[in-house]
Coordinates of N, CA and C in Angstrom, one line a residue:
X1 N 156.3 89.1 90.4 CA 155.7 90.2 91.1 C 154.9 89.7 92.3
X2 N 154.4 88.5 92.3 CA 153.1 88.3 93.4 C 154.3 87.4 94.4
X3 N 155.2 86.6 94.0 CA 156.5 86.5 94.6 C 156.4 87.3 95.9
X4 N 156.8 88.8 95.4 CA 157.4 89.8 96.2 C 156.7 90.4 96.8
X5 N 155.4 90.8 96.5 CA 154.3 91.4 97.0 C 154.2 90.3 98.2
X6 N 154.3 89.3 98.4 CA 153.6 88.3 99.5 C 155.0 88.3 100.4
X7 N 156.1 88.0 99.6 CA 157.0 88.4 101.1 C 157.6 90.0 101.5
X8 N 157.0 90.7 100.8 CA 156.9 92.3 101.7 C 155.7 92.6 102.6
X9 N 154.6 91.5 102.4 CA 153.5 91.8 103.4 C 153.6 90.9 104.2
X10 N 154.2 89.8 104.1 CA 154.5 89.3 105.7 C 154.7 89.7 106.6
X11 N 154.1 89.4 107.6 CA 154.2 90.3 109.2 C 156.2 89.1 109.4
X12 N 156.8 90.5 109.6 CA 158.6 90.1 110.7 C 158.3 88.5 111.6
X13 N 157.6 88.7 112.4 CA 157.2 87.8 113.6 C 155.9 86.9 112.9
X14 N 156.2 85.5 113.1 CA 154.6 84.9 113.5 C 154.3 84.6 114.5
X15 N 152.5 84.3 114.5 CA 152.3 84.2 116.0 C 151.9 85.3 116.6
X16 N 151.2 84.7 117.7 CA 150.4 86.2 118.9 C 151.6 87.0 119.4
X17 N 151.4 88.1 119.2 CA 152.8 89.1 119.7 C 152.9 88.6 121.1
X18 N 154.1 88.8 121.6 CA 154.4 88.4 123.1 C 153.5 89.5 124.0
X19 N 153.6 88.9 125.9 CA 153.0 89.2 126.2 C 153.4 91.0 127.1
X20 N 153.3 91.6 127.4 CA 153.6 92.6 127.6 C 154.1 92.6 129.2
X21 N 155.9 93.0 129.3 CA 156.6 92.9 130.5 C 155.9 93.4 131.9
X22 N 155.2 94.2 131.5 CA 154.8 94.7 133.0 C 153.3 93.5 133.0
X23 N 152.6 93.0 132.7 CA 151.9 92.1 132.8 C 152.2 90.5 133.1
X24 N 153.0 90.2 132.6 CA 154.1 89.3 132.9 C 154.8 89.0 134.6
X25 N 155.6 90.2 135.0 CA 155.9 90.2 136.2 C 154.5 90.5 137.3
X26 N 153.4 90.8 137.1 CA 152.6 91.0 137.8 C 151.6 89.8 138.0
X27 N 151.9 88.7 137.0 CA 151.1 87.7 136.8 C 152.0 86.9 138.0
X28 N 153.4 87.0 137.9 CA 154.4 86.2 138.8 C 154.1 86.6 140.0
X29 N 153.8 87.6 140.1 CA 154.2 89.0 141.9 C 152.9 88.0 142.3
X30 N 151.8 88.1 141.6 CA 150.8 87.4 142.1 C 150.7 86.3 142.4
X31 N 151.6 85.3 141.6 CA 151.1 83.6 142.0 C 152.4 83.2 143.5
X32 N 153.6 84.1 143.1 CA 154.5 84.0 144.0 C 153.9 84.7 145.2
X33 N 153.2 85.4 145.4 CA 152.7 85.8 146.9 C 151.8 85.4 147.3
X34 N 151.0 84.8 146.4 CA 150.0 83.4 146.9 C 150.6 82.3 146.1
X35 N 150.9 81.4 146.9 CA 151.5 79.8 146.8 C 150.3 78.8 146.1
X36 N 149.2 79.3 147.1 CA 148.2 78.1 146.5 C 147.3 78.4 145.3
X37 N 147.6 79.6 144.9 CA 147.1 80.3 144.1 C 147.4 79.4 142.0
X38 N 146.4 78.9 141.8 CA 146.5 78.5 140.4 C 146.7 79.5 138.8
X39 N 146.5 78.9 138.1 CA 146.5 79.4 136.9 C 144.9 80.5 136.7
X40 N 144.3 79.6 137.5 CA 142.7 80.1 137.2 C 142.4 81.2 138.0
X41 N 142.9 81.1 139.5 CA 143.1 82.0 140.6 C 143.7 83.3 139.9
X42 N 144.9 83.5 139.1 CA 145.9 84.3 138.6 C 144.8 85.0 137.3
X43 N 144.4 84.1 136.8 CA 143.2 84.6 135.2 C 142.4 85.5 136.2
X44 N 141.6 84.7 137.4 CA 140.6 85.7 137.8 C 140.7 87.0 138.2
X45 N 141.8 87.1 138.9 CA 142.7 88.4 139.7 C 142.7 89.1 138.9
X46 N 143.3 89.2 137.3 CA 143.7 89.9 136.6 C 142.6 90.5 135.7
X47 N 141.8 89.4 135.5 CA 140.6 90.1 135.3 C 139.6 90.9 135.9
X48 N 139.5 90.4 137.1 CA 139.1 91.8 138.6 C 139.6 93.1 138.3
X49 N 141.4 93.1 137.5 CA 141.7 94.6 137.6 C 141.8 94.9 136.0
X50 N 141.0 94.3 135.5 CA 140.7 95.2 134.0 C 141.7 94.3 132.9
X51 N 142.4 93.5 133.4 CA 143.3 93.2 132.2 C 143.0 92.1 131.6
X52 N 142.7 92.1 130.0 CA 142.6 91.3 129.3 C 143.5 90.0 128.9
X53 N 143.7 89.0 129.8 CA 144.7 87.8 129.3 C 143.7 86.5 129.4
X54 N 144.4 85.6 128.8 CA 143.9 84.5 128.3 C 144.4 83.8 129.9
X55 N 143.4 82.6 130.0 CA 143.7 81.9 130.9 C 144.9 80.5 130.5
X56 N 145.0 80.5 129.4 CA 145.9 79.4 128.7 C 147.4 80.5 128.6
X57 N 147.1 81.7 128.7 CA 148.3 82.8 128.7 C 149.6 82.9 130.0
X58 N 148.4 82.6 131.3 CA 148.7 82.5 132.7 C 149.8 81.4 132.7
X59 N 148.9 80.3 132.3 CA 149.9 78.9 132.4 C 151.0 79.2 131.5
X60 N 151.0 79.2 130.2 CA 152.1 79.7 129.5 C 153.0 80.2 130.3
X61 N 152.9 81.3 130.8 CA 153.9 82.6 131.7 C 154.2 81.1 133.2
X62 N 153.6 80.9 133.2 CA 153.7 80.0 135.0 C 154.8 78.8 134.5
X63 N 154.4 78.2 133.3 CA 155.2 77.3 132.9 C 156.7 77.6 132.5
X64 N 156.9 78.5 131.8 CA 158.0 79.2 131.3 C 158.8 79.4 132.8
X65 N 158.2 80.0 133.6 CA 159.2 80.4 134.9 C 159.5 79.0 135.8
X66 N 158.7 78.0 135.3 CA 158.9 76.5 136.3 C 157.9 76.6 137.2
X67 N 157.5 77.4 137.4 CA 156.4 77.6 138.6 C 155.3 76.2 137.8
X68 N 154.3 75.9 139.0 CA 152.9 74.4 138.5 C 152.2 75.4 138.3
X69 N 151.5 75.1 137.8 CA 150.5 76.3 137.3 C 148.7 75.8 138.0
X70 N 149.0 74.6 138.6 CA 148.0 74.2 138.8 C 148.5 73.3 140.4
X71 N 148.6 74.1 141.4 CA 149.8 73.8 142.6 C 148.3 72.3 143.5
X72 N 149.1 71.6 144.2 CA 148.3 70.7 144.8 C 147.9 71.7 145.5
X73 N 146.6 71.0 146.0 CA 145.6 72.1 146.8 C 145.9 71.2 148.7
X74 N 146.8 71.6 149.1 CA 147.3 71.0 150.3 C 146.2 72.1 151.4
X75 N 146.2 71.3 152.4 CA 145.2 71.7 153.6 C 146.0 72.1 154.4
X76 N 145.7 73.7 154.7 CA 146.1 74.0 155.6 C 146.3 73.6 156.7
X77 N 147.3 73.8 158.1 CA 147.1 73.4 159.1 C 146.7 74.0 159.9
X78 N 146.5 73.8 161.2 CA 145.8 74.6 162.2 C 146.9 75.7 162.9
X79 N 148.5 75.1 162.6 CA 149.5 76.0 163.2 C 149.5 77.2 162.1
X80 N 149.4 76.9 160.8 CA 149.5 77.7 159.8 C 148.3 78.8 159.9
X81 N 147.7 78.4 160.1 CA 145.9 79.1 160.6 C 146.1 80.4 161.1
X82 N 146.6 79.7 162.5 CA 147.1 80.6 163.8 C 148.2 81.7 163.3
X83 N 149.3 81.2 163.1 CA 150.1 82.1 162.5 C 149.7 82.9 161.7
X84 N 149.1 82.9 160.6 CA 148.5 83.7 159.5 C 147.5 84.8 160.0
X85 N 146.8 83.8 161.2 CA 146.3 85.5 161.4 C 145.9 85.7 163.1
X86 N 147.8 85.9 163.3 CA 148.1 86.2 165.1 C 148.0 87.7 164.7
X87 N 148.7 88.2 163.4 CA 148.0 89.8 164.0 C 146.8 90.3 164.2
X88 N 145.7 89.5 164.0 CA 144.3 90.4 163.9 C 143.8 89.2 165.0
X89 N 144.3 88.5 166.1 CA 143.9 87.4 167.3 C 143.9 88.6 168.3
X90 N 142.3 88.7 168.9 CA 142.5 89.3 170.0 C 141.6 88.8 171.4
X91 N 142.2 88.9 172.3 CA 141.7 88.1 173.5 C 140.3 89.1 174.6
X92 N 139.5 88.6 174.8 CA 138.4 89.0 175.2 C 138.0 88.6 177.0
X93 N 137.7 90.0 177.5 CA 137.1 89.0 178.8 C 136.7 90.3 179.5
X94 N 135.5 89.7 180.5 CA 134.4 90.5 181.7 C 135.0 90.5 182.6
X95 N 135.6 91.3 183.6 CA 136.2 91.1 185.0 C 134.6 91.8 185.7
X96 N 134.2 91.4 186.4 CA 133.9 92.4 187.7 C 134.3 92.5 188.6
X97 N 134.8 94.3 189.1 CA 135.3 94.5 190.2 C 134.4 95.3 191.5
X98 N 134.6 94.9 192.4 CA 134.1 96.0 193.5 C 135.3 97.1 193.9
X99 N 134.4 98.3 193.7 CA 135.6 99.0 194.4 C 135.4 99.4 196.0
X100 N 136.2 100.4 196.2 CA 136.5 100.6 197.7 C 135.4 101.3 198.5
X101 N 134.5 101.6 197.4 CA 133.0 102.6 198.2 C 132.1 101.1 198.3
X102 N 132.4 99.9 197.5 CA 131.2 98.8 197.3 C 130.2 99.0 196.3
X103 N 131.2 99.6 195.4 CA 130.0 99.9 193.9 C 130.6 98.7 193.2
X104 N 129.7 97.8 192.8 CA 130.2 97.3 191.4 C 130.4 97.7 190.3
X105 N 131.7 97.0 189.4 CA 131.8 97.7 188.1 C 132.2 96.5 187.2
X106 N 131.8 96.5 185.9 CA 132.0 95.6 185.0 C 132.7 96.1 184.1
X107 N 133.9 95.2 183.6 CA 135.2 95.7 183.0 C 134.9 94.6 181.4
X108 N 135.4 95.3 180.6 CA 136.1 94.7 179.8 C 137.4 94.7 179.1
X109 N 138.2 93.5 179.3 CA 139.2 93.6 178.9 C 139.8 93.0 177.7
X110 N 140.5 93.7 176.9 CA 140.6 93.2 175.3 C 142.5 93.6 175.6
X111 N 143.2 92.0 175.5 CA 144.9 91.8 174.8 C 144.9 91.5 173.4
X112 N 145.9 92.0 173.1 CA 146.6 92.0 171.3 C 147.4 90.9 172.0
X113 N 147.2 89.8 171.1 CA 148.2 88.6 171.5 C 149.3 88.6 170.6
X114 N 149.3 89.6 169.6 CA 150.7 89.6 169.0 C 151.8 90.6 169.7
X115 N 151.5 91.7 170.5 CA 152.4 92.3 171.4 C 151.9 91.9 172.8
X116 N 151.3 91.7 173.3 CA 150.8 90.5 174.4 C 150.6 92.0 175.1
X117 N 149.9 93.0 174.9 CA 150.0 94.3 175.6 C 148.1 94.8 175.9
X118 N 147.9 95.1 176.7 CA 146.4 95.6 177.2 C 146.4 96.4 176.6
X119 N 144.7 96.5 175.9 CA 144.5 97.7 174.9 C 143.6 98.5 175.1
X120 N 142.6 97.8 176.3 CA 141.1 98.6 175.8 C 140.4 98.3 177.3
X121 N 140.0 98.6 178.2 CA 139.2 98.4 179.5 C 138.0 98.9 179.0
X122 N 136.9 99.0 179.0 CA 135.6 99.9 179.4 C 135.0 99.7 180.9
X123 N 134.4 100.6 181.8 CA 134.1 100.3 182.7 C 132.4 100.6 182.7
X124 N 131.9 100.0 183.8 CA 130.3 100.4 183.9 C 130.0 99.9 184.8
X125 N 129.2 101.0 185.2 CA 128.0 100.1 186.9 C 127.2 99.4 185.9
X126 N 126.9 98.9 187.1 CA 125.5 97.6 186.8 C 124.6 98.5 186.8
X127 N 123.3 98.1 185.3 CA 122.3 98.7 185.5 C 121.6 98.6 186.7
X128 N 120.5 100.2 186.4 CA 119.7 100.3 187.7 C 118.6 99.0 187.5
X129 N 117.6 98.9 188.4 CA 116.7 97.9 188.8 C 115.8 99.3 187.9
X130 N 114.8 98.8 186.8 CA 113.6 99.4 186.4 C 111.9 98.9 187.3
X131 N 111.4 99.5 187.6 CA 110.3 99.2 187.7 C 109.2 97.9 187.1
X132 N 108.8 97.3 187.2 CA 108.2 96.5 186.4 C 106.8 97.1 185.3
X133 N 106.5 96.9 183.9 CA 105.6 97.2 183.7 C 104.3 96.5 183.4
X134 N 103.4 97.4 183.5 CA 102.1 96.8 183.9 C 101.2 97.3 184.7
X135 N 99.9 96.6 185.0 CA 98.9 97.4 185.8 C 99.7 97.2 187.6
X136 N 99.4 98.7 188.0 CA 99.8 98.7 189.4 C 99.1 97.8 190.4
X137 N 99.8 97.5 191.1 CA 99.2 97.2 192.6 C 98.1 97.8 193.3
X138 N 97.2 97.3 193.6 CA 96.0 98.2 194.6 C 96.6 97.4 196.1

C-alpha cells in the first residue's frame, strides 16, 4: 500500500517546470538585437518589465540556442559610433547676412546629415544698443 501511494503522488515530470515559450523567445528577441548584450544585461531587462526569471535561467535559454551568454565585451569603433547614430547627427552653423536695405541678419542653419537636406533657418537682427546703466552724466 505505501508502495503505491508514493508512486501515485509522484509529480509526471522532475525538476523545475520548463520555462514558459513566450518568455523564452523574448529572452532571445532581446540578446539577438543587442549583440553585446550578456546574460546579466538580459536578467536586468527582464526584470525592468516585471518578469520573474532567474539569472542562471537566461544562460540556460542562451546556452541551449548556442548563443555566449557572456559575449566579449569588444570596443566599439568610432566608424561603428558614427553609423549608429547618423540618424539623430545634425549639423549646426551662424551665417550672417546683410541684406539689400544694409540690415544685418543672423541666420541659423541646421542640415540632417542623413538626408543631407536643410531643415531649419531662424533669422534675427542684431540686437539694439541699450543704454548703459547707472548714474547719469552731468
Amino acid at each position: 500500500m505505501k508502495r503505491r501511494h508514493a508512486r501515485t503522488c509522484r509529480p509526471k515530470r522532475r525538476g523545475r517546470p520548463p520555462t514558459a515559450r513566450s518568455i523564452r523567445t523574448l529572452i532571445l528577441r532581446l540578446v539577438l538585437e543587442n549583440p553585446s548584450w550578456g546574460y546579466r544585461r538580459g536578467h536586468g531587462e527582464l526584470t525592468t518589465l516585471g518578469l520573474k526569471v532567474t539569472a542562471s535561467t537566461v544562460w540556460e535559454i542562451l546556452q541551449q540556442e548556442g548563443i555566449d551568454p557572456a559575449p566579449e565585451r569588444v570596443s566599439t569603433t568610432w566608424a561603428d559610433f558614427l553609423r549608429s547614430q547618423a540618424d539623430a547627427r545634425l549639423a549646426c552653423d551662424f551665417i550672417e547676412t546683410i541684406t539689400l536695405s544694409g540690415q544685418r541678419q543672423y541666420n541659423l542653419a541646421v542640415i540632417e546629415h542623413t538626408g543631407r537636406r536643410y531643415d531649419a533657418s531662424v533669422c534675427s537682427a542684431p540686437p539694439l544698443t541699450r543704454p548703459r546703466l547707472g548714474s547719469p552724466k552731468r
